[in-house]
Amino acid sequence: MAAALKEDYQRALNEQKKEVRGLVIAGLEQVKKGRTKDFNTVCDRLEKKYSDEAISN
């Protein structure tokens, strides 16, 4: 039972990492295209999204 929970947790963690990477890459693309002037703004949005999500889960 514990091994199954650990596998589920690891799978969920890996999916979150993939999502974060994708969002960071999308943010970099926005910066390159001039849609976002400041990369810190992109990072702040990501941090807020995942901080709020962690609390709600």
CSV table of N, CA and C in Angstrom, one decimal:
chain,number,residue,atom,x,y,z
A,1,MET,N,0.8,-1.2,0.0
A,1,MET,CA,0.0,0.0,0.0
A,1,MET,C,0.9,1.3,0.0
A,2,ALA,N,1.9,1.3,0.8
A,2,ALA,CA,2.7,2.5,0.9
A,2,ALA,C,3.5,2.7,-0.4
A,3,ALA,N,3.9,1.6,-1.0
A,3,ALA,CA,4.6,1.7,-2.3
A,3,ALA,C,3.7,2.3,-3.4
A,4,ALA,N,2.5,1.9,-3.4
A,4,ALA,CA,1.5,2.4,-4.4
A,4,ALA,C,1.3,3.9,-4.1
A,5,LEU,N,1.2,4.3,-2.9
A,5,LEU,CA,1.0,5.7,-2.6
A,5,LEU,C,2.3,6.5,-3.0
A,6,LYS,N,3.4,6.0,-2.8
A,6,LYS,CA,4.7,6.6,-3.1
A,6,LYS,C,4.7,6.8,-4.7
A,7,GLU,N,4.3,5.8,-5.4
A,7,GLU,CA,4.3,5.8,-6.9
A,7,GLU,C,3.4,6.9,-7.4
A,8,ASP,N,2.2,6.9,-6.8
A,8,ASP,CA,1.2,7.9,-7.2
A,8,ASP,C,1.7,9.3,-6.9
A,9,TYR,N,2.3,9.5,-5.7
A,9,TYR,CA,2.9,10.8,-5.4
A,9,TYR,C,4.0,11.2,-6.3
A,10,GLN,N,4.9,10.3,-6.7
A,10,GLN,CA,6.0,10.6,-7.6
A,10,GLN,C,5.4,10.9,-9.0
A,11,ARG,N,4.4,10.2,-9.4
A,11,ARG,CA,3.8,10.4,-10.7
A,11,ARG,C,3.2,11.9,-10.7
A,12,ALA,N,2.5,12.2,-9.7
A,12,ALA,CA,1.9,13.6,-9.6
A,12,ALA,C,3.0,14.6,-9.6
A,13,LEU,N,4.0,14.4,-8.8
A,13,LEU,CA,5.1,15.4,-8.7
A,13,LEU,C,5.8,15.6,-10.1
A,14,ASN,N,6.0,14.5,-10.8
A,14,ASN,CA,6.6,14.6,-12.1
A,14,ASN,C,5.7,15.3,-13.1
A,15,GLU,N,4.4,15.1,-13.0
A,15,GLU,CA,3.5,15.9,-13.9
A,15,GLU,C,3.5,17.4,-13.6
A,16,GLN,N,3.6,17.7,-12.3
A,16,GLN,CA,3.7,19.1,-11.9
A,16,GLN,C,5.0,19.7,-12.4
A,17,LYS,N,6.0,19.0,-12.3
A,17,LYS,CA,7.3,19.5,-12.8
A,17,LYS,C,7.2,19.8,-14.3
A,18,LYS,N,6.6,18.9,-15.1
A,18,LYS,CA,6.4,19.1,-16.5
A,18,LYS,C,5.6,20.3,-16.8
A,19,GLU,N,4.6,20.5,-16.0
A,19,GLU,CA,3.7,21.7,-16.2
A,19,GLU,C,4.4,23.0,-15.9
A,20,VAL,N,5.2,23.0,-14.8
A,20,VAL,CA,6.0,24.2,-14.5
A,20,VAL,C,7.0,24.5,-15.6
A,21,ARG,N,7.7,23.5,-16.1
A,21,ARG,CA,8.6,23.7,-17.2
A,21,ARG,C,8.0,24.3,-18.4
A,22,GLY,N,6.8,23.8,-18.7
A,22,GLY,CA,6.0,24.3,-19.8
A,22,GLY,C,5.6,25.8,-19.6
A,23,LEU,N,5.2,26.1,-18.4
A,23,LEU,CA,4.8,27.5,-18.1
A,23,LEU,C,6.0,28.4,-18.2
A,24,VAL,N,7.1,28.0,-17.7
A,24,VAL,CA,8.3,28.8,-17.7
A,24,VAL,C,8.8,29.0,-19.2
A,25,ILE,N,8.7,28.0,-20.0
A,25,ILE,CA,9.1,28.1,-21.4
A,25,ILE,C,8.1,29.1,-22.1
A,26,ALA,N,6.8,29.0,-21.8
A,26,ALA,CA,5.8,29.9,-22.4
A,26,ALA,C,6.1,31.3,-21.9
A,27,GLY,N,6.5,31.5,-20.7
A,27,GLY,CA,6.8,32.8,-20.2
A,27,GLY,C,8.0,33.4,-20.9
A,28,LEU,N,9.0,32.6,-21.1
A,28,LEU,CA,10.2,33.0,-21.9
A,28,LEU,C,9.8,33.4,-23.3
A,29,GLU,N,8.9,32.7,-23.9
A,29,GLU,CA,8.5,33.0,-25.3
A,29,GLU,C,7.7,34.4,-25.2
A,30,GLN,N,6.9,34.6,-24.2
A,30,GLN,CA,6.3,35.9,-24.1
A,30,GLN,C,7.3,37.1,-24.0
A,31,VAL,N,8.3,36.8,-23.2
A,31,VAL,CA,9.3,37.8,-23.0
A,31,VAL,C,10.0,38.1,-24.4
A,32,LYS,N,10.4,37.0,-25.1
A,32,LYS,CA,11.0,37.2,-26.4
A,32,LYS,C,10.2,37.9,-27.4
A,33,LYS,N,8.9,37.7,-27.3
A,33,LYS,CA,8.0,38.3,-28.3
A,33,LYS,C,7.6,39.8,-27.9
A,34,GLY,N,8.0,40.2,-26.7
A,34,GLY,CA,7.8,41.5,-26.2
A,34,GLY,C,6.4,41.7,-25.5
A,35,ARG,N,5.7,40.6,-25.3
A,35,ARG,CA,4.4,40.6,-24.6
A,35,ARG,C,4.6,40.9,-23.1
A,36,THR,N,5.7,40.5,-22.5
A,36,THR,CA,6.0,40.7,-21.1
A,36,THR,C,7.3,41.4,-21.1
A,37,LYS,N,7.4,42.5,-20.4
A,37,LYS,CA,8.6,43.3,-20.4
A,37,LYS,C,9.6,42.8,-19.3
A,38,ASP,N,9.0,42.2,-18.3
A,38,ASP,CA,9.9,41.8,-17.2
A,38,ASP,C,9.7,40.3,-16.8
A,39,PHE,N,10.7,39.6,-16.9
A,39,PHE,CA,10.6,38.1,-16.6
A,39,PHE,C,10.2,37.9,-15.1
A,40,ASN,N,10.5,38.9,-14.2
A,40,ASN,CA,10.1,38.7,-12.9
A,40,ASN,C,8.6,38.7,-12.8
A,41,THR,N,7.9,39.4,-13.7
A,41,THR,CA,6.4,39.4,-13.7
A,41,THR,C,5.9,38.0,-14.0
A,42,VAL,N,6.6,37.3,-14.9
A,42,VAL,CA,6.2,35.9,-15.3
A,42,VAL,C,6.4,35.0,-14.1
A,43,CYS,N,7.6,35.2,-13.4
A,43,CYS,CA,7.9,34.3,-12.3
A,43,CYS,C,6.9,34.6,-11.1
A,44,ASP,N,6.5,35.8,-10.9
A,44,ASP,CA,5.6,36.2,-9.9
A,44,ASP,C,4.2,35.5,-10.1
A,45,ARG,N,3.8,35.5,-11.4
A,45,ARG,CA,2.5,34.9,-11.7
A,45,ARG,C,2.6,33.4,-11.4
A,46,LEU,N,3.7,32.7,-11.8
A,46,LEU,CA,3.9,31.3,-11.6
A,46,LEU,C,3.9,31.0,-10.1
A,47,GLU,N,4.6,31.8,-9.3
A,47,GLU,CA,4.7,31.6,-7.9
A,47,GLU,C,3.3,31.7,-7.3
A,48,LYS,N,2.6,32.8,-7.7
A,48,LYS,CA,1.2,33.0,-7.1
A,48,LYS,C,0.3,31.8,-7.4
A,49,LYS,N,0.4,31.3,-8.7
A,49,LYS,CA,-0.5,30.2,-9.1
A,49,LYS,C,-0.2,29.0,-8.3
A,50,TYR,N,1.1,28.6,-8.1
A,50,TYR,CA,1.4,27.4,-7.4
A,50,TYR,C,1.3,27.5,-5.9
A,51,SER,N,1.5,28.7,-5.4
A,51,SER,CA,1.3,28.9,-4.0
A,51,SER,C,-0.2,28.8,-3.6
A,52,ASP,N,-1.1,29.4,-4.4
A,52,ASP,CA,-2.5,29.3,-4.2
A,52,ASP,C,-3.0,27.9,-4.4
A,53,GLU,N,-2.4,27.2,-5.4
A,53,GLU,CA,-2.9,25.8,-5.7
A,53,GLU,C,-2.5,24.9,-4.6
A,54,ALA,N,-1.3,25.1,-4.0
A,54,ALA,CA,-0.8,24.2,-2.9
A,54,ALA,C,-1.7,24.4,-1.7
A,55,ILE,N,-2.2,25.5,-1.4
A,55,ILE,CA,-3.0,25.8,-0.3
A,55,ILE,C,-4.4,25.2,-0.5
A,56,SER,N,-4.9,25.2,-1.7
A,56,SER,CA,-6.3,24.7,-2.0
A,56,SER,C,-6.3,23.2,-2.0
A,57,ASN,N,-5.2,22.5,-2.2
A,57,ASN,CA,-5.2,21.1,-2.3
A,57,ASN,C,-5.2,20.4,-1.0
